[in-house]
Tab-separated table of C-alpha atoms in Angstrom:
chain	number	residue	atom	x	y	z
A	257	MET	CA	-24.310	-9.814	90.653
A	258	LYS	CA	-25.773	-11.619	93.653
A	259	LYS	CA	-28.429	-13.098	91.417
A	260	VAL	CA	-25.796	-14.402	88.990
A	261	LEU	CA	-23.872	-15.937	91.866
A	262	PHE	CA	-27.012	-17.544	93.242
A	263	PHE	CA	-27.899	-19.038	89.893
A	264	SER	CA	-24.357	-20.278	89.319
A	265	ILE	CA	-24.358	-22.031	92.683
A	266	ALA	CA	-27.826	-23.434	92.036
A	267	LEU	CA	-26.723	-24.715	88.635
A	268	LEU	CA	-23.519	-26.209	90.016
A	269	SER	CA	-25.292	-28.028	92.812
A	270	PHE	CA	-27.907	-29.265	90.368
A	271	GLY	CA	-25.104	-30.645	88.197
A	272	ALA	CA	-23.500	-32.315	91.197
A	273	THR	CA	-26.693	-34.025	92.286
A	274	TRP	CA	-27.425	-35.127	88.756
A	275	ALA	CA	-24.047	-36.753	88.423
A	276	GLN	CA	-24.442	-38.581	91.709
A	277	GLY	CA	-24.341	-42.313	91.366
A	278	LYS	CA	-22.833	-42.217	87.890
A	279	TYR	CA	-19.568	-43.895	87.013
A	280	PHE	CA	-17.592	-43.645	83.794
A	281	THR	CA	-14.441	-44.503	81.896
A	282	LYS	CA	-12.918	-43.394	78.626
A	283	THR	CA	-10.226	-46.052	78.640
A	284	GLY	CA	-12.310	-49.218	78.844
A	285	LYS	CA	-11.034	-52.336	77.088
A	286	ILE	CA	-12.779	-54.531	74.558
A	287	TYR	CA	-11.170	-57.614	73.165
A	288	PHE	CA	-12.616	-59.803	70.462
A	289	ASN	CA	-11.692	-63.185	69.157
A	290	ALA	CA	-13.041	-64.618	65.905
A	291	THR	CA	-10.457	-67.358	65.543
A	292	ALA	CA	-11.905	-70.358	63.726
A	293	LYS	CA	-8.908	-72.565	63.074
A	294	LEU	CA	-5.187	-72.013	63.247
A	295	GLU	CA	-4.885	-68.364	62.400
A	296	LYS	CA	-5.442	-65.981	65.300
A	297	VAL	CA	-8.125	-63.398	64.513
A	298	GLU	CA	-8.175	-61.091	67.490
A	299	ALA	CA	-7.956	-57.423	68.348
A	300	THR	CA	-8.031	-55.035	71.291
A	301	ASN	CA	-9.563	-51.615	71.766
A	302	ARG	CA	-8.365	-49.543	74.721
A	303	ALA	CA	-10.517	-46.436	74.300
A	304	VAL	CA	-14.006	-47.641	75.164
A	305	ILE	CA	-16.278	-44.969	76.588
A	306	ALA	CA	-18.696	-46.323	79.190
A	307	VAL	CA	-21.179	-44.741	81.597
A	308	ILE	CA	-23.290	-46.425	84.220
A	309	ASP	CA	-26.006	-44.892	86.339
A	310	THR	CA	-26.148	-46.909	89.531
A	311	LYS	CA	-29.523	-45.425	90.489
A	312	THR	CA	-31.378	-46.606	87.404
A	313	GLY	CA	-29.041	-49.351	86.204
A	314	ASN	CA	-28.762	-47.664	82.804
A	315	ILE	CA	-25.544	-48.527	81.053
A	316	GLN	CA	-23.988	-47.276	77.828
A	317	PHE	CA	-20.894	-48.084	75.792
A	318	ALA	CA	-19.365	-46.422	72.719
A	319	VAL	CA	-16.542	-47.986	70.723
A	320	MET	CA	-14.655	-46.575	67.742
A	321	LEU	CA	-14.074	-49.448	65.340
A	322	LYS	CA	-10.960	-47.935	63.832
A	323	ALA	CA	-9.361	-48.028	67.270
A	324	PHE	CA	-9.241	-51.858	67.255
A	325	GLU	CA	-5.604	-52.872	67.067
A	326	PHE	CA	-4.573	-56.102	65.347
A	327	GLU	CA	-1.154	-57.654	65.259
A	328	LYS	CA	-1.193	-57.828	61.475
A	329	ALA	CA	-1.795	-54.680	59.430
A	330	LEU	CA	-3.495	-56.603	56.625
A	331	MET	CA	-6.009	-58.120	59.031
A	332	GLN	CA	-6.753	-54.686	60.479
A	333	GLU	CA	-7.351	-53.307	56.973
A	334	HIS	CA	-9.658	-56.171	56.060
A	335	PHE	CA	-11.565	-55.774	59.332
A	336	ASN	CA	-12.154	-52.066	58.637
A	337	GLU	CA	-12.719	-52.177	54.890
A	338	ASN	CA	-14.475	-55.481	54.227
A	339	TYR	CA	-16.137	-56.576	57.443
A	340	VAL	CA	-17.317	-53.786	59.735
A	341	GLU	CA	-16.986	-51.086	57.007
A	342	SER	CA	-15.791	-48.547	59.551
A	343	ASP	CA	-15.758	-45.690	57.032
A	344	LYS	CA	-19.529	-46.004	56.790
A	345	PHE	CA	-20.163	-47.103	60.386
A	346	PRO	CA	-17.345	-45.712	62.542
A	347	LYS	CA	-18.932	-46.430	65.919
A	348	ALA	CA	-20.464	-49.386	67.714
A	349	GLU	CA	-22.826	-48.628	70.578
A	350	PHE	CA	-24.551	-50.470	73.347
A	351	ILE	CA	-27.419	-48.977	75.309
A	352	GLY	CA	-28.958	-51.129	77.970
A	353	GLN	CA	-29.802	-51.906	81.550
A	354	LEU	CA	-28.351	-53.808	84.443
A	355	VAL	CA	-31.231	-56.202	85.014
A	356	ASN	CA	-30.218	-57.050	88.580
A	357	ASN	CA	-29.179	-53.523	89.574
A	358	ALA	CA	-31.090	-53.722	92.852
A	359	GLU	CA	-28.910	-56.632	93.997
A	360	ILE	CA	-25.686	-54.651	93.718
A	361	ASN	CA	-24.606	-52.660	96.754
A	362	TYR	CA	-22.455	-49.932	95.268
A	363	SER	CA	-21.443	-48.622	98.661
A	364	LYS	CA	-20.033	-51.939	99.851
A	365	ASP	CA	-16.853	-53.453	98.447
A	366	GLY	CA	-17.459	-56.841	96.909
A	367	ILE	CA	-17.889	-58.941	93.807
A	368	TYR	CA	-21.418	-58.925	92.389
A	369	PRO	CA	-22.793	-60.935	89.471
A	370	ALA	CA	-24.239	-58.670	86.785
A	371	LYS	CA	-26.814	-59.289	84.084
A	372	VAL	CA	-27.026	-56.827	81.242
A	373	LYS	CA	-29.713	-56.534	78.574
A	374	GLY	CA	-29.895	-54.006	75.798
A	375	LYS	CA	-29.392	-53.009	72.215
A	376	LEU	CA	-26.107	-53.331	70.398
A	377	THR	CA	-25.609	-51.336	67.211
A	378	LEU	CA	-22.822	-52.504	64.945
A	379	HIS	CA	-22.377	-52.203	61.193
A	380	GLY	CA	-25.631	-50.238	60.994
A	381	VAL	CA	-27.663	-53.092	62.519
A	382	THR	CA	-29.276	-52.933	65.970
A	383	LYS	CA	-29.898	-56.178	67.848
A	384	ASP	CA	-31.005	-57.193	71.315
A	385	VAL	CA	-28.100	-58.580	73.286
A	386	GLU	CA	-27.886	-60.193	76.709
A	387	ALA	CA	-24.708	-60.740	78.646
A	388	ALA	CA	-23.634	-61.942	82.053
A	389	GLY	CA	-20.623	-60.642	83.893
A	390	LYS	CA	-19.528	-59.209	87.186
A	391	ILE	CA	-19.094	-55.895	88.899
A	392	ILE	CA	-16.366	-55.454	91.453
A	393	VAL	CA	-16.921	-52.579	93.847
A	394	LYS	CA	-13.637	-51.549	95.421
A	395	GLY	CA	-12.561	-48.345	97.102
A	396	GLY	CA	-15.047	-46.134	95.294
A	397	THR	CA	-14.438	-47.567	91.819
A	398	LEU	CA	-16.412	-50.080	89.763
A	399	SER	CA	-14.821	-52.710	87.645
A	400	LEU	CA	-17.179	-54.193	85.106
A	401	SER	CA	-16.268	-57.268	83.121
A	402	SER	CA	-18.205	-59.568	80.840
A	403	ASP	CA	-17.656	-62.203	78.169
A	404	PHE	CA	-20.314	-62.892	75.603
A	405	ASN	CA	-20.691	-64.117	72.052
A	406	ILE	CA	-22.253	-62.460	69.056
A	407	LEU	CA	-22.943	-63.852	65.600
A	408	LEU	CA	-21.371	-61.734	62.882
A	409	SER	CA	-24.209	-62.743	60.577
A	410	ASP	CA	-26.690	-61.066	62.983
A	411	PHE	CA	-25.003	-57.766	62.158
A	412	LYS	CA	-24.794	-58.425	58.423
A	413	VAL	CA	-21.012	-58.766	58.584
A	414	GLU	CA	-20.319	-61.063	55.674
A	415	ILE	CA	-17.378	-63.412	55.588
A	416	PRO	CA	-16.280	-64.208	52.029
A	417	GLY	CA	-16.194	-67.900	51.110
A	418	LEU	CA	-12.438	-67.881	50.657
A	419	VAL	CA	-11.717	-67.109	54.329
A	420	LYS	CA	-14.796	-68.763	55.887
A	421	GLU	CA	-12.542	-71.455	57.272
A	422	ASN	CA	-10.429	-68.906	59.159
A	423	ILE	CA	-12.973	-66.524	60.614
A	424	SER	CA	-15.584	-67.723	63.055
A	425	ASN	CA	-19.106	-66.374	62.666
A	426	GLU	CA	-19.480	-66.742	66.424
A	427	THR	CA	-17.211	-64.094	67.880
A	428	LYS	CA	-16.220	-63.846	71.509
A	429	ILE	CA	-16.312	-60.360	72.981
A	430	SER	CA	-14.676	-59.547	76.325
A	431	ILE	CA	-15.228	-56.258	78.101
A	432	ASP	CA	-13.192	-54.900	80.957
A	433	CYS	CA	-13.941	-51.410	82.256
A	434	LEU	CA	-12.583	-49.778	85.398
A	435	MET	CA	-14.958	-46.917	86.147
A	436	GLU	CA	-14.601	-43.882	88.344
A	437	PRO	CA	-17.322	-41.745	89.912
A	438	LEU	CA	-18.501	-38.999	87.580
A	439	LYS	CA	-18.365	-35.612	89.226
A	440	GLY	CA	-20.775	-32.985	88.008
B	179	MET	CA	12.545	-77.216	23.864
B	180	LYS	CA	14.298	-73.962	24.620
B	181	LYS	CA	10.995	-72.125	24.421
B	182	ARG	CA	9.445	-74.500	26.938
B	183	ILE	CA	12.286	-73.953	29.427
B	184	ILE	CA	11.851	-70.193	29.118
B	185	ILE	CA	8.103	-70.466	29.732
B	186	ILE	CA	8.613	-72.712	32.764
B	187	ALA	CA	11.282	-70.356	34.130
B	188	CYS	CA	8.955	-67.379	33.671
B	189	ILE	CA	6.114	-69.147	35.473
B	190	ALA	CA	8.460	-70.156	38.301
B	191	VAL	CA	9.751	-66.601	38.724
B	192	ALA	CA	6.185	-65.227	38.705
B	193	ALA	CA	5.094	-67.838	41.264
B	194	ILE	CA	8.027	-67.030	43.550
B	195	ALA	CA	7.387	-63.283	43.215
B	196	ALA	CA	3.689	-63.768	43.995
B	197	GLY	CA	4.582	-65.977	46.952
B	198	LEU	CA	7.058	-63.456	48.326
B	199	TYR	CA	4.578	-60.628	47.879
B	200	GLY	CA	1.878	-62.635	49.639
B	201	TRP	CA	4.262	-63.540	52.458
B	202	HIS	CA	5.316	-59.920	52.848
B	203	GLU	CA	1.715	-58.664	52.818
B	204	TYR	CA	0.551	-61.294	55.277
B	205	PHE	CA	3.226	-60.475	57.834
B	206	ARG	CA	3.313	-56.728	57.150
B	207	PRO	CA	3.400	-54.943	60.515
B	208	ASN	CA	1.330	-51.867	61.310
B	209	VAL	CA	2.921	-48.672	60.076
B	210	ASP	CA	4.907	-46.703	62.667
B	211	VAL	CA	2.972	-43.435	62.911
B	212	ALA	CA	6.180	-41.643	63.969
B	213	ALA	CA	7.649	-42.213	60.519
B	214	VAL	CA	4.638	-41.018	58.506
B	215	LYS	CA	3.885	-37.452	57.420
B	216	PRO	CA	0.464	-36.384	58.745
B	217	ALA	CA	-2.352	-35.793	56.266
B	218	TYR	CA	-3.471	-32.778	58.337
B	219	HIS	CA	-1.718	-30.528	60.841
B	220	ILE	CA	-4.125	-28.515	62.988
B	221	SER	CA	-4.484	-26.841	66.390
B	222	THR	CA	-6.612	-28.394	69.135
B	223	ASN	CA	-8.999	-25.414	69.157
B	224	ASN	CA	-9.553	-25.409	65.408
B	225	LEU	CA	-10.128	-29.156	65.418
B	226	LEU	CA	-12.634	-28.924	68.302
B	227	ASN	CA	-14.405	-26.069	66.496
B	228	GLU	CA	-14.643	-28.069	63.302
B	229	PHE	CA	-16.299	-30.941	65.160
B	230	SER	CA	-18.666	-28.781	67.173
B	231	LYS	CA	-19.783	-27.081	63.939
B	232	ASP	CA	-20.501	-30.272	61.968
B	233	ASP	CA	-19.256	-33.505	63.433
B	234	SER	CA	-20.348	-35.770	60.600
B	235	ASP	CA	-18.532	-33.656	58.002
B	236	ALA	CA	-15.419	-33.467	60.154
B	237	THR	CA	-15.549	-37.216	60.832
B	238	LYS	CA	-15.698	-37.923	57.093
B	239	LYS	CA	-12.728	-35.630	56.485
B	240	TYR	CA	-10.407	-37.057	59.138
B	241	LEU	CA	-11.541	-40.682	59.700
B	242	GLY	CA	-8.648	-43.115	59.512
B	243	LYS	CA	-6.169	-40.345	58.633
B	244	ILE	CA	-2.942	-39.585	60.423
B	245	ILE	CA	-3.307	-36.130	61.944
B	246	ALA	CA	-0.921	-33.907	63.898
B	247	VAL	CA	-2.600	-31.816	66.603
B	248	ASP	CA	-0.942	-28.897	68.402
B	249	GLY	CA	-2.225	-27.848	71.784
B	250	LYS	CA	-1.935	-27.737	75.521
B	251	VAL	CA	-1.694	-30.870	77.617
B	252	LYS	CA	-4.832	-30.864	79.759
B	253	LYS	CA	-3.987	-34.165	81.394
B	254	VAL	CA	-1.804	-37.223	80.987
B	255	GLU	CA	-3.781	-40.281	82.074
B	256	LYS	CA	-2.326	-43.638	82.988
B	257	ASP	CA	-4.881	-46.440	83.092
B	258	GLU	CA	-4.990	-49.572	85.270
B	259	LYS	CA	-3.037	-51.550	82.660
B	260	GLY	CA	-0.279	-48.935	82.367
B	261	TYR	CA	-1.370	-47.407	79.034
B	262	TYR	CA	-1.117	-43.646	78.605
B	263	THR	CA	-3.535	-41.179	77.041
B	264	ILE	CA	-2.673	-37.529	76.380
B	265	VAL	CA	-5.701	-35.275	76.725
B	266	LEU	CA	-5.388	-32.059	74.715
B	267	GLY	CA	-7.616	-29.081	75.414
B	268	THR	CA	-8.323	-26.285	77.843
B	269	ASP	CA	-9.963	-26.269	81.259
B	270	ASP	CA	-12.779	-23.977	80.104
B	271	ASN	CA	-13.890	-26.446	77.411
B	272	SER	CA	-15.165	-29.873	78.495
B	273	SER	CA	-14.464	-31.280	75.014
B	274	SER	CA	-10.990	-32.575	74.290
B	275	VAL	CA	-8.767	-34.453	71.916
B	276	ARG	CA	-7.896	-37.804	73.502
B	277	CYS	CA	-4.715	-39.308	72.112
B	278	ALA	CA	-4.107	-42.932	73.160
B	279	ALA	CA	-0.357	-43.474	73.214
B	280	ASP	CA	1.319	-45.923	70.872
B	281	THR	CA	2.823	-48.614	73.077
B	282	LEU	CA	6.181	-48.331	71.292
B	283	HIS	CA	6.462	-44.642	72.147
B	284	MET	CA	5.024	-44.595	75.630
B	285	GLN	CA	8.065	-43.280	77.531
B	286	SER	CA	8.209	-39.871	75.836
B	287	ILE	CA	4.482	-39.445	76.486
B	288	ALA	CA	4.688	-40.432	80.153
B	289	SER	CA	7.082	-37.551	80.819
B	290	LEU	CA	4.792	-34.849	79.366
B	291	LYS	CA	3.816	-32.125	81.823
B	292	GLU	CA	0.299	-30.824	82.304
B	293	GLY	CA	-0.124	-27.355	80.816
B	294	SER	CA	2.825	-27.672	78.451
B	295	ALA	CA	2.503	-27.102	74.710
B	296	VAL	CA	2.849	-30.192	72.571
B	297	SER	CA	2.289	-31.528	69.072
B	298	VAL	CA	0.841	-35.051	68.940
B	299	LYS	CA	0.478	-37.256	65.891
B	300	GLY	CA	-1.879	-40.223	65.591
B	301	ILE	CA	-4.777	-41.821	63.713
B	302	PHE	CA	-8.202	-40.224	64.082
B	303	THR	CA	-10.640	-43.027	64.940
B	304	GLY	CA	-13.905	-41.226	65.704
B	305	TYR	CA	-15.863	-38.595	67.566
B	306	ASN	CA	-17.975	-39.230	70.618
B	307	LYS	CA	-20.577	-36.547	71.119
B	308	ASP	CA	-21.406	-36.105	74.771
B	309	GLU	CA	-25.088	-36.490	75.442
B	310	THR	CA	-24.927	-36.470	79.233
B	311	GLY	CA	-23.598	-32.905	79.463
B	312	LEU	CA	-21.079	-34.156	81.999
B	313	LEU	CA	-18.509	-36.199	80.129
B	314	GLY	CA	-17.428	-33.727	77.433
B	315	SER	CA	-17.234	-34.649	73.756
B	316	ASP	CA	-14.128	-36.462	72.589
B	317	ILE	CA	-12.086	-36.521	69.437
B	318	GLU	CA	-10.433	-39.932	69.581
B	319	VAL	CA	-6.917	-40.457	68.274
B	320	SER	CA	-5.105	-43.804	68.477
B	321	ARG	CA	-1.464	-44.908	68.135
B	322	SER	CA	-0.309	-41.465	69.218
B	323	VAL	CA	3.315	-40.303	69.274
B	324	ILE	CA	4.994	-36.957	69.949
B	325	ASN	CA	5.220	-35.099	66.645
B	326	ASN	CA	8.779	-33.890	66.177
């Protein structure tokens, strides 16, 4: 019995130390805008899963494509069926690194510029992506935000000729994640 | 002459019908999940078991479908923007069913109590397998409403 207790405590404390310095959210926001002309082509996703390890600067995002909400149902259907083919590729993922992690003092409240580099997988295609943003450290939470552009053609998302005028190949992505410490 | 008028009238009616259909389709709002019968009705535990057994099979089966899930409220989360998420599951299992509330039906969700039994209906959007061993795997459901 004592042995079991010892091992349980050892395991628990191991878990706690391992989780140290990690922050996460499961309700991060991603917004994208592919408006080319008059018609608004934009959507929001409020269930982004993100984890950051402040010790190593490793950062990871997972986004369910079917959770993008559009104002118009038809646009949402086209997005899922014709563009990102979410039945075949339900998830988009980013795995990368905070390049300037050493410059961020996670124990001191403040606004820090952040540079992120990594691999974005969308529509079955993985590409290197770089983005600049900021991290706000405040009262034990991290707020990470970034705006960057991707080219739909880089991810083999094809826009049919008929709607080429309305959908921009260069799409603006905005990320906004309020992250809490992860307790092991 | 008469024949020509009939043909023109037919074309005009067809054009108007096509126009109206196009207009209706273009402005068609998203379906209100509350008014739709779910494709599947399942308990939280059975759903979690299905995903832990074979997540790619289960994803194929449920992806994009409206599902009703019965279970215990593990947590009701309110995020920094005021959006609610109902987390279904038990304390002894780190995996859960995360149901993001439909903004039109947020009030009934906000008043849910932790530990109470509930049936939630929404669209299954994907499964996130936990690889850190700390976060717990998640079955993601969007546009969720209380299933009456």
